[in-house]
Amino acid sequence: MQHAKEKVKDGASAAKAKTKVAQAKAEEKAETATARSHAERELAHERGKAKVAAAKMELHQDKALHREEAIEHRLHKHGHGLAGGYGHHNKHGVAAAPAPAPGAGAYYPPAAGTGHY
């Protein structure tokens, strides 16, 4: 289900980007038509290219955000967001071992600035 949501969001973002690209090209064409010199036409073309590139970049950013949301959802759904993974089982059905308690044979260096070394 999440994959389908991701595809729908990507499709909506792609449609939005296509609209922006078409709008940028139309604006470029209008600017080029009203330009009085070769330099103005070149400037209009460069502005059009920049707008198209910005629309494509926005599409890629949206797609990356959709992937990130999907991955976050999958991790939350399967409980990987919990600290230490307590209560989850490995593939053999045996509960995962909890982390050792502080002072249970583990070495913890002193806090910085306490004067101890």
PDB file of C-alpha atoms in Angstrom:
ATOM      1  CA  MET A   1       0.000   0.000   0.000  1.00  0.00           C
ATOM      2  CA  GLN A   2       2.832   2.387   0.851  1.00  0.00           C
ATOM      3  CA  HIS A   3       4.454   1.729  -2.531  1.00  0.00           C
ATOM      4  CA  ALA A   4       1.223   2.735  -4.257  1.00  0.00           C
ATOM      5  CA  LYS A   5       1.036   5.940  -2.210  1.00  0.00           C
ATOM      6  CA  GLU A   6       4.625   6.717  -3.148  1.00  0.00           C
ATOM      7  CA  LYS A   7       3.855   6.210  -6.848  1.00  0.00           C
ATOM      8  CA  VAL A   8       0.781   8.443  -6.657  1.00  0.00           C
ATOM      9  CA  LYS A   9       2.774  11.190  -4.931  1.00  0.00           C
ATOM     10  CA  ASP A  10       5.540  10.860  -7.538  1.00  0.00           C
ATOM     11  CA  GLY A  11       2.968  11.105 -10.331  1.00  0.00           C
ATOM     12  CA  ALA A  12       1.442  14.236  -8.828  1.00  0.00           C
ATOM     13  CA  SER A  13       4.883  15.805  -8.446  1.00  0.00           C
ATOM     14  CA  ALA A  14       5.771  14.901 -12.028  1.00  0.00           C
ATOM     15  CA  ALA A  15       2.565  16.501 -13.317  1.00  0.00           C
ATOM     16  CA  LYS A  16       3.310  19.630 -11.296  1.00  0.00           C
ATOM     17  CA  ALA A  17       6.862  19.742 -12.696  1.00  0.00           C
ATOM     18  CA  LYS A  18       5.604  19.274 -16.266  1.00  0.00           C
ATOM     19  CA  THR A  19       3.224  22.187 -15.773  1.00  0.00           C
ATOM     20  CA  LYS A  20       6.039  24.386 -14.489  1.00  0.00           C
ATOM     21  CA  VAL A  21       8.309  23.382 -17.396  1.00  0.00           C
ATOM     22  CA  ALA A  22       5.588  24.156 -19.942  1.00  0.00           C
ATOM     23  CA  GLN A  23       4.890  27.496 -18.251  1.00  0.00           C
ATOM     24  CA  ALA A  24       8.616  28.384 -18.256  1.00  0.00           C
ATOM     25  CA  LYS A  25       8.909  27.534 -21.959  1.00  0.00           C
ATOM     26  CA  ALA A  26       5.831  29.617 -22.784  1.00  0.00           C
ATOM     27  CA  GLU A  27       7.226  32.576 -20.836  1.00  0.00           C
ATOM     28  CA  GLU A  28      10.555  32.173 -22.616  1.00  0.00           C
ATOM     29  CA  LYS A  29       8.829  32.140 -25.987  1.00  0.00           C
ATOM     30  CA  ALA A  30       6.862  35.290 -25.114  1.00  0.00           C
ATOM     31  CA  GLU A  31      10.005  37.044 -23.872  1.00  0.00           C
ATOM     32  CA  THR A  32      11.924  36.032 -26.979  1.00  0.00           C
ATOM     33  CA  ALA A  33       9.140  37.347 -29.214  1.00  0.00           C
ATOM     34  CA  THR A  34       9.179  40.751 -27.518  1.00  0.00           C
ATOM     35  CA  ALA A  35      12.978  40.991 -27.334  1.00  0.00           C
ATOM     36  CA  ARG A  36      14.470  43.786 -29.410  1.00  0.00           C
ATOM     37  CA  SER A  37      18.041  42.583 -29.640  1.00  0.00           C
ATOM     38  CA  HIS A  38      19.969  39.358 -29.911  1.00  0.00           C
ATOM     39  CA  ALA A  39      21.292  39.827 -26.356  1.00  0.00           C
ATOM     40  CA  GLU A  40      17.752  40.102 -24.974  1.00  0.00           C
ATOM     41  CA  ARG A  41      16.760  36.900 -26.802  1.00  0.00           C
ATOM     42  CA  GLU A  42      19.759  35.089 -25.345  1.00  0.00           C
ATOM     43  CA  LEU A  43      18.897  36.383 -21.876  1.00  0.00           C
ATOM     44  CA  ALA A  44      15.300  35.173 -22.268  1.00  0.00           C
ATOM     45  CA  HIS A  45      16.600  31.753 -23.325  1.00  0.00           C
ATOM     46  CA  GLU A  46      18.910  31.556 -20.287  1.00  0.00           C
ATOM     47  CA  ARG A  47      16.069  32.528 -17.951  1.00  0.00           C
ATOM     48  CA  GLY A  48      13.901  29.832 -19.510  1.00  0.00           C
ATOM     49  CA  LYS A  49      16.612  27.220 -19.044  1.00  0.00           C
ATOM     50  CA  ALA A  50      17.038  28.244 -15.406  1.00  0.00           C
ATOM     51  CA  LYS A  51      13.290  27.957 -14.745  1.00  0.00           C
ATOM     52  CA  VAL A  52      13.163  24.508 -16.374  1.00  0.00           C
ATOM     53  CA  ALA A  53      16.150  23.365 -14.309  1.00  0.00           C
ATOM     54  CA  ALA A  54      14.529  24.681 -11.125  1.00  0.00           C
ATOM     55  CA  ALA A  55      11.316  22.769 -11.889  1.00  0.00           C
ATOM     56  CA  LYS A  56      13.265  19.552 -12.497  1.00  0.00           C
ATOM     57  CA  MET A  57      15.259  20.051  -9.301  1.00  0.00           C
ATOM     58  CA  GLU A  58      12.048  20.527  -7.342  1.00  0.00           C
ATOM     59  CA  LEU A  59      10.713  17.278  -8.822  1.00  0.00           C
ATOM     60  CA  HIS A  60      13.818  15.401  -7.691  1.00  0.00           C
ATOM     61  CA  GLN A  61      13.572  16.916  -4.207  1.00  0.00           C
ATOM     62  CA  ASP A  62       9.905  15.923  -3.966  1.00  0.00           C
ATOM     63  CA  LYS A  63      10.718  12.372  -5.055  1.00  0.00           C
ATOM     64  CA  ALA A  64      13.487  12.129  -2.466  1.00  0.00           C
ATOM     65  CA  LEU A  65      11.068  13.353   0.191  1.00  0.00           C
ATOM     66  CA  HIS A  66       8.542  10.704  -0.872  1.00  0.00           C
ATOM     67  CA  ARG A  67      11.199   7.973  -0.594  1.00  0.00           C
ATOM     68  CA  GLU A  68      12.210   9.252   2.827  1.00  0.00           C
ATOM     69  CA  GLU A  69       8.605   9.243   4.039  1.00  0.00           C
ATOM     70  CA  ALA A  70       8.107   5.710   2.726  1.00  0.00           C
ATOM     71  CA  ILE A  71      11.248   4.414   4.422  1.00  0.00           C
ATOM     72  CA  GLU A  72      10.311   6.156   7.662  1.00  0.00           C
ATOM     73  CA  HIS A  73       6.845   4.604   7.483  1.00  0.00           C
ATOM     74  CA  ARG A  74       8.296   1.132   6.889  1.00  0.00           C
ATOM     75  CA  LEU A  75      10.700   1.486   9.808  1.00  0.00           C
ATOM     76  CA  HIS A  76       7.948   2.701  12.115  1.00  0.00           C
ATOM     77  CA  LYS A  77       5.596  -0.015  10.926  1.00  0.00           C
ATOM     78  CA  HIS A  78       8.114  -2.742  11.722  1.00  0.00           C
ATOM     79  CA  GLY A  79       9.220  -1.174  15.018  1.00  0.00           C
ATOM     80  CA  HIS A  80      12.773  -0.294  14.047  1.00  0.00           C
ATOM     81  CA  GLY A  81      12.313   3.178  15.468  1.00  0.00           C
ATOM     82  CA  LEU A  82      12.270   1.872  19.051  1.00  0.00           C
ATOM     83  CA  ALA A  83      15.387   2.392  21.172  1.00  0.00           C
ATOM     84  CA  GLY A  84      17.502  -0.737  21.348  1.00  0.00           C
ATOM     85  CA  GLY A  85      14.924  -2.932  19.652  1.00  0.00           C
ATOM     86  CA  TYR A  86      13.502  -4.299  22.921  1.00  0.00           C
ATOM     87  CA  GLY A  87      10.677  -6.772  22.615  1.00  0.00           C
ATOM     88  CA  HIS A  88      11.401  -7.685  19.009  1.00  0.00           C
ATOM     89  CA  HIS A  89      12.276 -11.167  17.911  1.00  0.00           C
ATOM     90  CA  ASN A  90      14.864 -12.382  15.520  1.00  0.00           C
ATOM     91  CA  LYS A  91      13.912 -14.744  12.710  1.00  0.00           C
ATOM     92  CA  HIS A  92      14.042 -17.781  15.021  1.00  0.00           C
ATOM     93  CA  GLY A  93      11.496 -16.419  17.510  1.00  0.00           C
ATOM     94  CA  VAL A  94      13.969 -15.787  20.335  1.00  0.00           C
ATOM     95  CA  ALA A  95      13.735 -12.386  22.008  1.00  0.00           C
ATOM     96  CA  ALA A  96      16.655 -10.031  21.396  1.00  0.00           C
ATOM     97  CA  ALA A  97      19.046  -9.532  24.318  1.00  0.00           C
ATOM     98  CA  PRO A  98      18.781  -6.137  26.041  1.00  0.00           C
ATOM     99  CA  ALA A  99      21.773  -3.814  26.233  1.00  0.00           C
ATOM    100  CA  PRO A 100      23.965  -4.226  29.338  1.00  0.00           C
ATOM    101  CA  ALA A 101      23.108  -1.944  32.261  1.00  0.00           C
ATOM    102  CA  PRO A 102      25.615   0.802  33.158  1.00  0.00           C
ATOM    103  CA  GLY A 103      28.215  -0.522  35.563  1.00  0.00           C
ATOM    104  CA  ALA A 104      27.685  -4.160  34.548  1.00  0.00           C
ATOM    105  CA  GLY A 105      31.244  -4.713  33.408  1.00  0.00           C
ATOM    106  CA  ALA A 106      31.137  -2.150  30.608  1.00  0.00           C
ATOM    107  CA  TYR A 107      33.640   0.717  30.596  1.00  0.00           C
ATOM    108  CA  TYR A 108      32.200   4.215  30.341  1.00  0.00           C
ATOM    109  CA  PRO A 109      34.788   7.008  30.089  1.00  0.00           C
ATOM    110  CA  PRO A 110      34.323   9.974  32.456  1.00  0.00           C
ATOM    111  CA  ALA A 111      32.540  13.068  31.213  1.00  0.00           C
ATOM    112  CA  ALA A 112      34.692  15.731  29.546  1.00  0.00           C
ATOM    113  CA  GLY A 113      35.801  18.565  31.791  1.00  0.00           C
ATOM    114  CA  THR A 114      35.636  16.608  35.077  1.00  0.00           C
ATOM    115  CA  GLY A 115      39.403  16.707  35.545  1.00  0.00           C
ATOM    116  CA  HIS A 116      39.747  12.911  35.497  1.00  0.00           C
ATOM    117  CA  TYR A 117      41.537  10.988  32.841  1.00  0.00           C
TER     118      TYR A 117
END
